[in-house]
Tab-separated table of N, CA and C in Angstrom:
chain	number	residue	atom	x	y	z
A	172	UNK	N	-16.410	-20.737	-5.143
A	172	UNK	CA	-15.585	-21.696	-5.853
A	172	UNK	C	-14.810	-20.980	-6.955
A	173	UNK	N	-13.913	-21.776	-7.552
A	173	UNK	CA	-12.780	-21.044	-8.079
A	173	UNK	C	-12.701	-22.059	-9.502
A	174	UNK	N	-12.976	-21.315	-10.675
A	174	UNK	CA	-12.480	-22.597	-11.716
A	174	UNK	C	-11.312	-22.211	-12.354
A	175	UNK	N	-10.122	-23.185	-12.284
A	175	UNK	CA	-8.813	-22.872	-13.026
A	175	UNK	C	-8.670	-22.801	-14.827
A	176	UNK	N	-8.457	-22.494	-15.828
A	176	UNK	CA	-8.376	-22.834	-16.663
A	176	UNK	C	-8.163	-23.744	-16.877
A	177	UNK	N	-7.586	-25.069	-16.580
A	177	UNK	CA	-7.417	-26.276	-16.982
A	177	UNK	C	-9.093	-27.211	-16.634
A	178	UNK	N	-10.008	-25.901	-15.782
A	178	UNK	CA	-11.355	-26.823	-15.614
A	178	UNK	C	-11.474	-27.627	-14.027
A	179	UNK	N	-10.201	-27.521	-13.315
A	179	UNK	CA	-10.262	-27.916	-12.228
A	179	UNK	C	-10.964	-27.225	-11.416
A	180	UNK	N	-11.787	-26.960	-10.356
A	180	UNK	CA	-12.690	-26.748	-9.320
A	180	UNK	C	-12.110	-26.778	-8.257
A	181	UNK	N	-12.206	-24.997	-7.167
A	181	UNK	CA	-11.674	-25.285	-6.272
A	181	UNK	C	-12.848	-24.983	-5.235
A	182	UNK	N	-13.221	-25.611	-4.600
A	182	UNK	CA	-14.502	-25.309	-3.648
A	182	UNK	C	-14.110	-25.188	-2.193
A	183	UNK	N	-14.857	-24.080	-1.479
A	183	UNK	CA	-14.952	-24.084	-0.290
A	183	UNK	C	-16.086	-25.127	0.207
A	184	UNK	N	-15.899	-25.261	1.172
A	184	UNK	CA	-17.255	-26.237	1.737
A	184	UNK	C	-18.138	-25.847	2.292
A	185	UNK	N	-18.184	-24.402	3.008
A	185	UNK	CA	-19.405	-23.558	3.077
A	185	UNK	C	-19.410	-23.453	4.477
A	186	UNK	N	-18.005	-23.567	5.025
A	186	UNK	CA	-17.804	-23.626	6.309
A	186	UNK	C	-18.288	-22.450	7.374
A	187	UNK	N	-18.648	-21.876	8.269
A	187	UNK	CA	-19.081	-21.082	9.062
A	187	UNK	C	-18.301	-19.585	9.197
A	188	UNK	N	-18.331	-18.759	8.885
A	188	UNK	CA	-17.552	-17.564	9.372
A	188	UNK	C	-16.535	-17.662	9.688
A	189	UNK	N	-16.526	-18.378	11.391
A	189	UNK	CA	-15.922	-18.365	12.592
A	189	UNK	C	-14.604	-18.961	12.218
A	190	UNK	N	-14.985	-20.045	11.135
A	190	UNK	CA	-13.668	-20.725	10.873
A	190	UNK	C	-12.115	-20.251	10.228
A	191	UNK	N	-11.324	-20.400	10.880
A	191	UNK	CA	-9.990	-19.501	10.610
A	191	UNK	C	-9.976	-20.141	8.418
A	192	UNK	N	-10.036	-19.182	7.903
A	192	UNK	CA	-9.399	-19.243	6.553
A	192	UNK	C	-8.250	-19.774	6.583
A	193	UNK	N	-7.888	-20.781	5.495
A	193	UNK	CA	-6.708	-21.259	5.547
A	193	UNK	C	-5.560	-20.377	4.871
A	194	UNK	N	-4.359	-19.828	5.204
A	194	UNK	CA	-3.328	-19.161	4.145
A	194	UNK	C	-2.404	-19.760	3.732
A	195	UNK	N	-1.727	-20.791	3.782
A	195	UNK	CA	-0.871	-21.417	2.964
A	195	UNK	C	-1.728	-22.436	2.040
A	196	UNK	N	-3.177	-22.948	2.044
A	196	UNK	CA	-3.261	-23.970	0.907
A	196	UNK	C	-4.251	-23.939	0.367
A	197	UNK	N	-4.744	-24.359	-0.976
A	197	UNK	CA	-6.061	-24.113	-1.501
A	197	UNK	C	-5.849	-25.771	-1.938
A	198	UNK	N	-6.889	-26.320	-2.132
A	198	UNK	CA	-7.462	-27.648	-2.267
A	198	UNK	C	-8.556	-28.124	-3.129
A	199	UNK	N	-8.620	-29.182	-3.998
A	199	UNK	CA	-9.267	-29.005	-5.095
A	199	UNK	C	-9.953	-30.244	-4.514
A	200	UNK	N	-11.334	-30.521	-4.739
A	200	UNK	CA	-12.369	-31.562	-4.393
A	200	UNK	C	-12.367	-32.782	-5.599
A	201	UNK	N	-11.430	-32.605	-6.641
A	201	UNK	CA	-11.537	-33.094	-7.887
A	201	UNK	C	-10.564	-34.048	-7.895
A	202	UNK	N	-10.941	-35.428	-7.575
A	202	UNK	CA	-9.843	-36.631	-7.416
A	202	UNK	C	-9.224	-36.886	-8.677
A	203	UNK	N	-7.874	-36.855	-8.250
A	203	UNK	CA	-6.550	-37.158	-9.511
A	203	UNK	C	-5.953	-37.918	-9.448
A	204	UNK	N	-4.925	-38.791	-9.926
A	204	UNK	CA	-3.585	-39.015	-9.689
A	204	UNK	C	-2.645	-38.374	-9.658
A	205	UNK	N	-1.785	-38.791	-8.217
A	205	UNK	CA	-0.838	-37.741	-8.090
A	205	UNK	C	-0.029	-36.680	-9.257
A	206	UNK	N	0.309	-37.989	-10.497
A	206	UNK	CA	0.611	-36.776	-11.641
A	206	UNK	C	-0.008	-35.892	-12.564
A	207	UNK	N	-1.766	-36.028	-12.452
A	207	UNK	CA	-2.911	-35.138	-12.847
A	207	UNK	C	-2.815	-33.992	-11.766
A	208	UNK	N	-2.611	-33.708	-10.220
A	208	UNK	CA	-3.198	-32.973	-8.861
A	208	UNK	C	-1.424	-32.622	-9.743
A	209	UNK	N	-0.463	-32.461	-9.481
A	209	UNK	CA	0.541	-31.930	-9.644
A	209	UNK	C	0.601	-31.223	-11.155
A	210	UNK	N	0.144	-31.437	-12.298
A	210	UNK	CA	0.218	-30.808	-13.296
A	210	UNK	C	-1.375	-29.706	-12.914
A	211	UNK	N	-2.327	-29.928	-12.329
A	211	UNK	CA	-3.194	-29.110	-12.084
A	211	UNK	C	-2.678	-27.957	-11.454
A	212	UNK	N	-1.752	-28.028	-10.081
A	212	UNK	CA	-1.193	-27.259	-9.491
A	212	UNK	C	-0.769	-26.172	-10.514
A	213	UNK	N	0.532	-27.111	-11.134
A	213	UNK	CA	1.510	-26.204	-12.184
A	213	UNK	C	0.445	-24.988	-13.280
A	214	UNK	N	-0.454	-25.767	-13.465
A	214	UNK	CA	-1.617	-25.378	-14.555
A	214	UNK	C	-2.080	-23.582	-13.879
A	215	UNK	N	-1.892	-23.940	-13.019
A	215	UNK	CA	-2.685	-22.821	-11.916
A	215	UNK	C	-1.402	-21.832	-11.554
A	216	UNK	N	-0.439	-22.035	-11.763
A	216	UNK	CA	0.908	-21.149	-11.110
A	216	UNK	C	1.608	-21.751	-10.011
A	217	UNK	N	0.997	-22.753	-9.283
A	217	UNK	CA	0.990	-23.229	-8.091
A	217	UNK	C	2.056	-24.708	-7.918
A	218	UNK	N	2.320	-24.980	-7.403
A	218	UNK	CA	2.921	-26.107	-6.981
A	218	UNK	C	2.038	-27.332	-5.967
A	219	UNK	N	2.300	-28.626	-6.010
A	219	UNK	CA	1.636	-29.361	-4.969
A	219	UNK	C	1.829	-29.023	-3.759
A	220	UNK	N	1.006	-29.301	-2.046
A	220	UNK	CA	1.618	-28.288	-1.432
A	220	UNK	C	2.750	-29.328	-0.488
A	221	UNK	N	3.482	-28.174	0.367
A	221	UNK	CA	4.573	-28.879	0.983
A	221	UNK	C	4.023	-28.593	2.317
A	222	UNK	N	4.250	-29.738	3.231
A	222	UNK	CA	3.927	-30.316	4.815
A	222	UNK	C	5.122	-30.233	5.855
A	223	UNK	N	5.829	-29.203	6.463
A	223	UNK	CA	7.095	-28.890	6.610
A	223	UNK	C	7.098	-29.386	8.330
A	224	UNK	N	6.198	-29.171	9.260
A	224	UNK	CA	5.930	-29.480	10.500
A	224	UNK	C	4.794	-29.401	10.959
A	225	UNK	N	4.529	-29.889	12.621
A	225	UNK	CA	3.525	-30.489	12.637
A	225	UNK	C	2.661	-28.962	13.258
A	226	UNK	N	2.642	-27.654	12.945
A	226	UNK	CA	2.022	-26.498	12.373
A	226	UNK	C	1.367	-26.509	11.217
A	227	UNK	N	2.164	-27.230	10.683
A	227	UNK	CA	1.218	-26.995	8.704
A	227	UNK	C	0.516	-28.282	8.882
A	228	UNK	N	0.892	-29.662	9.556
A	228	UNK	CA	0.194	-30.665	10.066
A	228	UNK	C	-1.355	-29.963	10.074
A	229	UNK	N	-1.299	-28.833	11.304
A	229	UNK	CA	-3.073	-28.469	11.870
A	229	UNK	C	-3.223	-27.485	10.703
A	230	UNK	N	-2.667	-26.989	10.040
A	230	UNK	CA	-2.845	-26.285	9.023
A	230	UNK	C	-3.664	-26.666	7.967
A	231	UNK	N	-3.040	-27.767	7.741
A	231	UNK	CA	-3.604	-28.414	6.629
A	231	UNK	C	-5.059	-29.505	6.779
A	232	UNK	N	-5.079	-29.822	7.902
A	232	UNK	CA	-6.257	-30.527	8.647
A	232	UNK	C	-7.144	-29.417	8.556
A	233	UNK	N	-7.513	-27.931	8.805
A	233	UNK	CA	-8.000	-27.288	9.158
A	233	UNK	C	-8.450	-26.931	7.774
A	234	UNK	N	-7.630	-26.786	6.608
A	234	UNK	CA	-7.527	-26.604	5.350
A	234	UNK	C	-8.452	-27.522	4.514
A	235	UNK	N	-8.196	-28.812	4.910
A	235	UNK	CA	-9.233	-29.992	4.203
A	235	UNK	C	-10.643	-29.943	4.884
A	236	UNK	N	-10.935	-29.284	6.059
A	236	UNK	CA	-12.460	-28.908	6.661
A	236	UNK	C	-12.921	-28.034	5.839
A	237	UNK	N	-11.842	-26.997	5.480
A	237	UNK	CA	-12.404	-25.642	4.824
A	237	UNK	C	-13.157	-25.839	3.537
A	238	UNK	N	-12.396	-26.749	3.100
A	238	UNK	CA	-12.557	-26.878	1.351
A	238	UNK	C	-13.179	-28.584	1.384
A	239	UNK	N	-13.067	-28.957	1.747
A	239	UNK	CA	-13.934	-30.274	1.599
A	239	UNK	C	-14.881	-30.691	2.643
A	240	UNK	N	-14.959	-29.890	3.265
A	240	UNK	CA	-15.919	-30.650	4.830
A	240	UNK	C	-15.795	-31.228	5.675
A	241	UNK	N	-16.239	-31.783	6.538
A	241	UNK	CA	-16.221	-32.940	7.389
A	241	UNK	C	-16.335	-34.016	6.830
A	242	UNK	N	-15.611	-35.429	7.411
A	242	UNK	CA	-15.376	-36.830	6.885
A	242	UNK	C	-16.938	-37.450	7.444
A	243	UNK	N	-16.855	-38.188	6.443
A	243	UNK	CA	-18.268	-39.064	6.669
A	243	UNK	C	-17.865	-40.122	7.419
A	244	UNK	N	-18.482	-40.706	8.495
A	244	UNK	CA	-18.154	-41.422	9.337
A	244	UNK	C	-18.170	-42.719	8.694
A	245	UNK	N	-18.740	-43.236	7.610
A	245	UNK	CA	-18.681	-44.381	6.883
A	245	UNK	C	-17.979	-44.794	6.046
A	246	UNK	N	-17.380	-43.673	5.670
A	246	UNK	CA	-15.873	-43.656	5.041
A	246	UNK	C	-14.215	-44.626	5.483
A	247	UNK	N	-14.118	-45.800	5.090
A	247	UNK	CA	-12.975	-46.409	5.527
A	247	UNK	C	-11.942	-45.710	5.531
A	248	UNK	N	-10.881	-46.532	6.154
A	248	UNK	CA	-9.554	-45.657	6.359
A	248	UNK	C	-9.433	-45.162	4.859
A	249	UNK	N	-8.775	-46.243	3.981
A	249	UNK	CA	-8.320	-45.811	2.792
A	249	UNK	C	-9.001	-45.273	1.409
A	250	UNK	N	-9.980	-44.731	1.832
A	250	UNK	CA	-11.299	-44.143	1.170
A	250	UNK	C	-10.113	-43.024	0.822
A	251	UNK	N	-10.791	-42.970	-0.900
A	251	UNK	CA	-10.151	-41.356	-1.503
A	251	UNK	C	-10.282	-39.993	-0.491
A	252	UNK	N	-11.473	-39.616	-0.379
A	252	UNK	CA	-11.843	-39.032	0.834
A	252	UNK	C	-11.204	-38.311	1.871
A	253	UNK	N	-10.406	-39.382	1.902
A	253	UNK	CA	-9.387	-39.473	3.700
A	253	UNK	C	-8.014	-38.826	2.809
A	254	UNK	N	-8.028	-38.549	1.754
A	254	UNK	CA	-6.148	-38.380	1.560
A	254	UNK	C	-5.907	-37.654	0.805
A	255	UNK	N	-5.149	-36.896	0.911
A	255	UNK	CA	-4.936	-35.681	0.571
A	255	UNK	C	-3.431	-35.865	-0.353
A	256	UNK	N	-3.465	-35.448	-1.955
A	256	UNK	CA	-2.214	-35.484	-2.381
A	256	UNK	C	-1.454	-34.223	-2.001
A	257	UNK	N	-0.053	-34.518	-1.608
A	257	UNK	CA	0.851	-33.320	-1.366
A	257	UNK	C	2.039	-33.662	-2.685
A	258	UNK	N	2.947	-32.220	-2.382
A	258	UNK	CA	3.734	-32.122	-3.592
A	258	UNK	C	5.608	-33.521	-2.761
A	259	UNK	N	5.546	-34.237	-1.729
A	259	UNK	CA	6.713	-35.088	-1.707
A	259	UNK	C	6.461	-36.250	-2.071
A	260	UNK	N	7.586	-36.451	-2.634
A	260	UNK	CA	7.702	-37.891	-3.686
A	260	UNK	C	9.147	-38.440	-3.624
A	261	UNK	N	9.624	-39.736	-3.778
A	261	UNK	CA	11.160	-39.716	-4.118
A	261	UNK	C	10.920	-41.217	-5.475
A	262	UNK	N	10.252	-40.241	-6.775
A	262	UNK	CA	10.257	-40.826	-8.008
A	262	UNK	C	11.843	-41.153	-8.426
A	263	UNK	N	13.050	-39.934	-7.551
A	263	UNK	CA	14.441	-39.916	-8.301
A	263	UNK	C	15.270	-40.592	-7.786
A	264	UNK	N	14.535	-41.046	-6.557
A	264	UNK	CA	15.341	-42.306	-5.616
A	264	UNK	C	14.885	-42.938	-4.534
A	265	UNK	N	14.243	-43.877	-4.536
A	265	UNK	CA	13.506	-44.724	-3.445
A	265	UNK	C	14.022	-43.899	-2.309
A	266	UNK	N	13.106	-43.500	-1.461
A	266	UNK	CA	13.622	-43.555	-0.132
A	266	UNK	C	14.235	-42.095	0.159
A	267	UNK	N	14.473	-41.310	-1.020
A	267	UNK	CA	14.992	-39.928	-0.569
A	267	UNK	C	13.746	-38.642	-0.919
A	268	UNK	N	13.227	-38.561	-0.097
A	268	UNK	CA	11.678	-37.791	-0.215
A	268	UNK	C	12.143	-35.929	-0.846
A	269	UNK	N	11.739	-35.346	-1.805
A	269	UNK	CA	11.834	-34.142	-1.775
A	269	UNK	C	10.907	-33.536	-2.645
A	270	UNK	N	10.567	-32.183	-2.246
A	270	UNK	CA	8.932	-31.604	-3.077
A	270	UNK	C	9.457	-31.012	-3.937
A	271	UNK	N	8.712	-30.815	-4.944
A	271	UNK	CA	8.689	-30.601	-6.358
A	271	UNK	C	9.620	-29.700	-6.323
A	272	UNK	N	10.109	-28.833	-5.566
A	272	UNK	CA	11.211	-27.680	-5.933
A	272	UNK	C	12.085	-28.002	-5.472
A	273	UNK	N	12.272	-29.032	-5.386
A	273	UNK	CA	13.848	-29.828	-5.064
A	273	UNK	C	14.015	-30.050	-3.117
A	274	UNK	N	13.565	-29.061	-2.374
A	274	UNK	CA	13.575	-29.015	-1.218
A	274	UNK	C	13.632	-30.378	-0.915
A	275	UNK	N	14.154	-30.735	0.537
A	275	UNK	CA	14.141	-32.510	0.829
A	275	UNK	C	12.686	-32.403	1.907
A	276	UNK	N	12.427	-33.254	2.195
A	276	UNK	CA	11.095	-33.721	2.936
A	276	UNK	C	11.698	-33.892	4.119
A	277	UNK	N	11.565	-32.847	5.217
A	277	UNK	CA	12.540	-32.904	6.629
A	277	UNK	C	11.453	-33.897	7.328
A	278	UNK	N	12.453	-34.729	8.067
A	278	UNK	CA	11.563	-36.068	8.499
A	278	UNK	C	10.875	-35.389	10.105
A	279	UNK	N	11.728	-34.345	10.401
A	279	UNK	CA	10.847	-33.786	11.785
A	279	UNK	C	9.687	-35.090	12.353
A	280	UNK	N	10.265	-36.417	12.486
A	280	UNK	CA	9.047	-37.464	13.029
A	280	UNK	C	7.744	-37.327	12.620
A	281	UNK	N	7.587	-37.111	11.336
A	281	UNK	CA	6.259	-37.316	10.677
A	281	UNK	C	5.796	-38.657	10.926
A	282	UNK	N	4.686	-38.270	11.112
A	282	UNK	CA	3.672	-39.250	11.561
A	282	UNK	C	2.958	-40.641	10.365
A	283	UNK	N	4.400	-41.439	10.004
A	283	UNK	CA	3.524	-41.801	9.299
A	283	UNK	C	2.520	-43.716	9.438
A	284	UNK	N	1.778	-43.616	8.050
A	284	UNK	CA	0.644	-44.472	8.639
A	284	UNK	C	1.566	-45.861	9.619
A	285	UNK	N	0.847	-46.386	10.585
A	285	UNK	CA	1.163	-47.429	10.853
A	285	UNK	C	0.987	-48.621	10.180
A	286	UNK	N	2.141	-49.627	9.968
A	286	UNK	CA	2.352	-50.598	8.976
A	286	UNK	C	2.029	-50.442	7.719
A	287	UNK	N	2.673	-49.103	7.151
A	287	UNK	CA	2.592	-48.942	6.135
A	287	UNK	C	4.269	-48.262	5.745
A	288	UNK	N	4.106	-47.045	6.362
A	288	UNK	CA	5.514	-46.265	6.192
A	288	UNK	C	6.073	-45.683	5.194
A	289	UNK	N	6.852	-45.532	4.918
A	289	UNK	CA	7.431	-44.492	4.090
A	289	UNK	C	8.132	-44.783	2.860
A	290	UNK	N	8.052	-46.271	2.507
A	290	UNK	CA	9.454	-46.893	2.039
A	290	UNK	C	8.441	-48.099	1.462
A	291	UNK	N	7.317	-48.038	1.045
A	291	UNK	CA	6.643	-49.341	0.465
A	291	UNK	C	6.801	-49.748	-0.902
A	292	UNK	N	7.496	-49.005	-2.080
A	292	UNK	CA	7.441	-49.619	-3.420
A	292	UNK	C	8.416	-51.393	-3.067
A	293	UNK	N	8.931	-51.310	-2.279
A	293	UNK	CA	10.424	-52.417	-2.190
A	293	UNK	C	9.211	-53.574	-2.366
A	294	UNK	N	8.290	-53.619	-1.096
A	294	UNK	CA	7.391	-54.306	-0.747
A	294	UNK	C	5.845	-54.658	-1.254
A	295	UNK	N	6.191	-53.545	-2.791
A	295	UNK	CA	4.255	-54.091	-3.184
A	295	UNK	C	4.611	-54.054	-4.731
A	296	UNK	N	5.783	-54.859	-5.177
A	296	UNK	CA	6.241	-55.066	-6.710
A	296	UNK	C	4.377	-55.578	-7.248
A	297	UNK	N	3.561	-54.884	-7.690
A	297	UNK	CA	2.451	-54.812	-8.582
A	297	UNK	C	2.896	-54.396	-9.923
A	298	UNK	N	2.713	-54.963	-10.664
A	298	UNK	CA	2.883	-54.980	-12.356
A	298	UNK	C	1.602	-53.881	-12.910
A	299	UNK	N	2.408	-52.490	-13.226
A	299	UNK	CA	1.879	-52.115	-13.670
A	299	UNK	C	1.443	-50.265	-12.999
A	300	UNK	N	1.876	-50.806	-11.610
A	300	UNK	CA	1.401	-49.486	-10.670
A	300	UNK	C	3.026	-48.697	-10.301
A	301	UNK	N	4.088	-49.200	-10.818
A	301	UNK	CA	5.165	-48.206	-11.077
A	301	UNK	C	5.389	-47.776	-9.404
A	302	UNK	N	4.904	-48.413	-8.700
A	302	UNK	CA	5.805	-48.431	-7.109
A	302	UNK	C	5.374	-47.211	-6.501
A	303	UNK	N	5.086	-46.958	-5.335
A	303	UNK	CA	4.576	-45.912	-4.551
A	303	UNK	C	5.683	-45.115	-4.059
A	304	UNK	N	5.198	-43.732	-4.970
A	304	UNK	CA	6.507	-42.707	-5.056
A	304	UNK	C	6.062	-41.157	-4.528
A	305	UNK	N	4.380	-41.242	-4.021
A	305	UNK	CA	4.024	-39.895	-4.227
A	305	UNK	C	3.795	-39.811	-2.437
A	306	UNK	N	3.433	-38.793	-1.957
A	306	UNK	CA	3.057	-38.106	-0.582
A	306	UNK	C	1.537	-37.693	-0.561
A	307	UNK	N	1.185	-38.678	0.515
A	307	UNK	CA	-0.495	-38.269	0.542
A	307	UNK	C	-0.504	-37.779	2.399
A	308	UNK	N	-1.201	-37.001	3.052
A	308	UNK	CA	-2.039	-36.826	4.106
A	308	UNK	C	-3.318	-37.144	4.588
A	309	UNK	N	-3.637	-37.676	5.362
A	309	UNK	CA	-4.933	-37.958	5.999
A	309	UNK	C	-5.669	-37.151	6.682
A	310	UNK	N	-6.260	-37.164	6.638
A	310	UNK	CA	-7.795	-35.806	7.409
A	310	UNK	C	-7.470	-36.159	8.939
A	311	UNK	N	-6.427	-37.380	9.593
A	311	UNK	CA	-6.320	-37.358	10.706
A	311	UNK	C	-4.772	-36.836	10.760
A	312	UNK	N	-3.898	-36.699	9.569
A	312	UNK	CA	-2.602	-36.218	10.269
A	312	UNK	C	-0.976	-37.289	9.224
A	313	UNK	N	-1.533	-38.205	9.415
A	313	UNK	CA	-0.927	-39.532	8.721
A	313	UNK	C	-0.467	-39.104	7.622
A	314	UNK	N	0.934	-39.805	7.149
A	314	UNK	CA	1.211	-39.274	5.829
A	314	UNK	C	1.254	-40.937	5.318
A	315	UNK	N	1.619	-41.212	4.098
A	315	UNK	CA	1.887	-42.215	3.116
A	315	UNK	C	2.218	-42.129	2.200
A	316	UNK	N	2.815	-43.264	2.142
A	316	UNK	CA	3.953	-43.402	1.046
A	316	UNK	C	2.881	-43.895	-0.289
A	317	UNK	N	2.178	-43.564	-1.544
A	317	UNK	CA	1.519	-44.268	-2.045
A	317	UNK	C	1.707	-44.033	-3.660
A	318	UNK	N	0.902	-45.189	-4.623
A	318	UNK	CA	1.135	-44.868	-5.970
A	318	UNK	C	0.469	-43.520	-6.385
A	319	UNK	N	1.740	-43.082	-7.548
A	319	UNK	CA	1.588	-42.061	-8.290
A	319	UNK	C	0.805	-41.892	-9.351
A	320	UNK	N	0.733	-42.957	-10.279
A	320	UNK	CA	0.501	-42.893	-11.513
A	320	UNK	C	-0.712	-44.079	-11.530
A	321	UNK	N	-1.584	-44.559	-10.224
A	321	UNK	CA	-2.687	-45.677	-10.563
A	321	UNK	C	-4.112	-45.077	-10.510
A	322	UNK	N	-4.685	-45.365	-11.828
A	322	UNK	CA	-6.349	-44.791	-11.556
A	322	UNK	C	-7.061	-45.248	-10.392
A	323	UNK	N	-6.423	-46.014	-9.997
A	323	UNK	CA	-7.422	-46.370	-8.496
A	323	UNK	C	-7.020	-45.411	-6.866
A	324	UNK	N	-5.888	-44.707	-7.371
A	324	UNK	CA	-5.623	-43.722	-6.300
A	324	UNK	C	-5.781	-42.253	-6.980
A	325	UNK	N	-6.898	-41.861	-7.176
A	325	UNK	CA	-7.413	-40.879	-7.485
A	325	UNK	C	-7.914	-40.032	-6.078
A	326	UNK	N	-7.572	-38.906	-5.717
A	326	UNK	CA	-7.544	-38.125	-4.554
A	326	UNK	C	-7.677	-36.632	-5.144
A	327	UNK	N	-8.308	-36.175	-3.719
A	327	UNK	CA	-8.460	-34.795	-3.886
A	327	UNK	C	-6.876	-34.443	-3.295
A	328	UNK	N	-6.777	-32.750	-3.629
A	328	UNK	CA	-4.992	-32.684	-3.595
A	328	UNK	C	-5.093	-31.077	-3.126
A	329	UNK	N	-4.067	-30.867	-2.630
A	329	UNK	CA	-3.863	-29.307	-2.134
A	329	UNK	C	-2.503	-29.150	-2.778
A	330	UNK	N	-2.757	-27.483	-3.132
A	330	UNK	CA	-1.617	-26.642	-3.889
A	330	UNK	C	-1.201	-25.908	-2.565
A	331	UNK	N	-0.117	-24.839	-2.937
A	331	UNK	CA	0.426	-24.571	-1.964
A	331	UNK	C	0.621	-22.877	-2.844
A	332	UNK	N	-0.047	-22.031	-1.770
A	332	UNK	CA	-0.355	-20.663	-1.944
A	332	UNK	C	0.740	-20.079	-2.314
A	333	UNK	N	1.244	-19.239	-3.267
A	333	UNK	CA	2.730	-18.194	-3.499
A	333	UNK	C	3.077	-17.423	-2.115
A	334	UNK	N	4.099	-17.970	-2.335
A	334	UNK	CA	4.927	-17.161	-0.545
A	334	UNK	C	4.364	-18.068	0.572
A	335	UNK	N	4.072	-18.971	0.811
A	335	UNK	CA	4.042	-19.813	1.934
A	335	UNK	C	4.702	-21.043	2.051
């Protein structure tokens, strides 16, 4: 395990040899809100990480085994657990997705959740939760559109390695 100066924790899960090391992402077990997992990143040198196709898709699936384990089968869909914060968001304009370094979020048919989608602040005006602006992944692949700034979406989050 790895402790950042800011105190964040980065743990492997104690996975087997055999298992391919991940090289583009390191992943912190320490549930945040998206704008805590993104200033942790920064804290570290690092950025939130970016999900470019469906390569970094198994990448990153393979990545959340490494460092967090296997999913507990009792775990509901929308269990912290299951979701992974990434660095796309469109805080600067509903609907136009791009990761923290300005890059745009290439839609390459990302997979995202069913009846949920990509585009939900229009549709969940909640007083108080500032509209779902951030990019999460699922341990099955799924992306979502979800809040940034609510203590109740506290998630573990992956950075994204220098040069990948």
């Amino acid at each position: 395990s790895i402790t950042m100066e800011n105190g964040t924790t980065l743990t492997s899960s104690g996975n087997t040899p055999s298992m391919r090391l991940p090289r583009k992402y390191i992943l912190s077990n320490e549930p945040k809100i998206w704008v805590a997992a993104r200033g942790a990143c920064e804290d570290a040198g690092l950025h939130l990480a970016k999900v470019r196709n469906p390569d970094e898709v198994e990448e990153m699936n393979s990545a959340i085994i490494y460092f967090l384990g296997e999913a507990d089968s009792s775990w509901k869909t929308w269990n912290s657990n299951n979701w992974i914060w990434l660095g796309g968001n469109d805080l600067e304009k509903e609907g136009a997705w791009k990761y923290l370094d300005g890059d745009m979020v290439e839609t390459w048919k990302m997979p995202w959740r069913k009846g949920v989608g990509k585009d939900n602040a229009q549709f969940l005006p909640v007083p108080g939760r500032q509209g779902q602006h951030a990019l999460a992944i699922s341990r099955w692949g799924e992306f979502d559109d979800s809040f940034h700034n609510n203590k109740k979406r506290m998630r573990p989050f992956a950075c994204q390695c220098p040069g990948s």
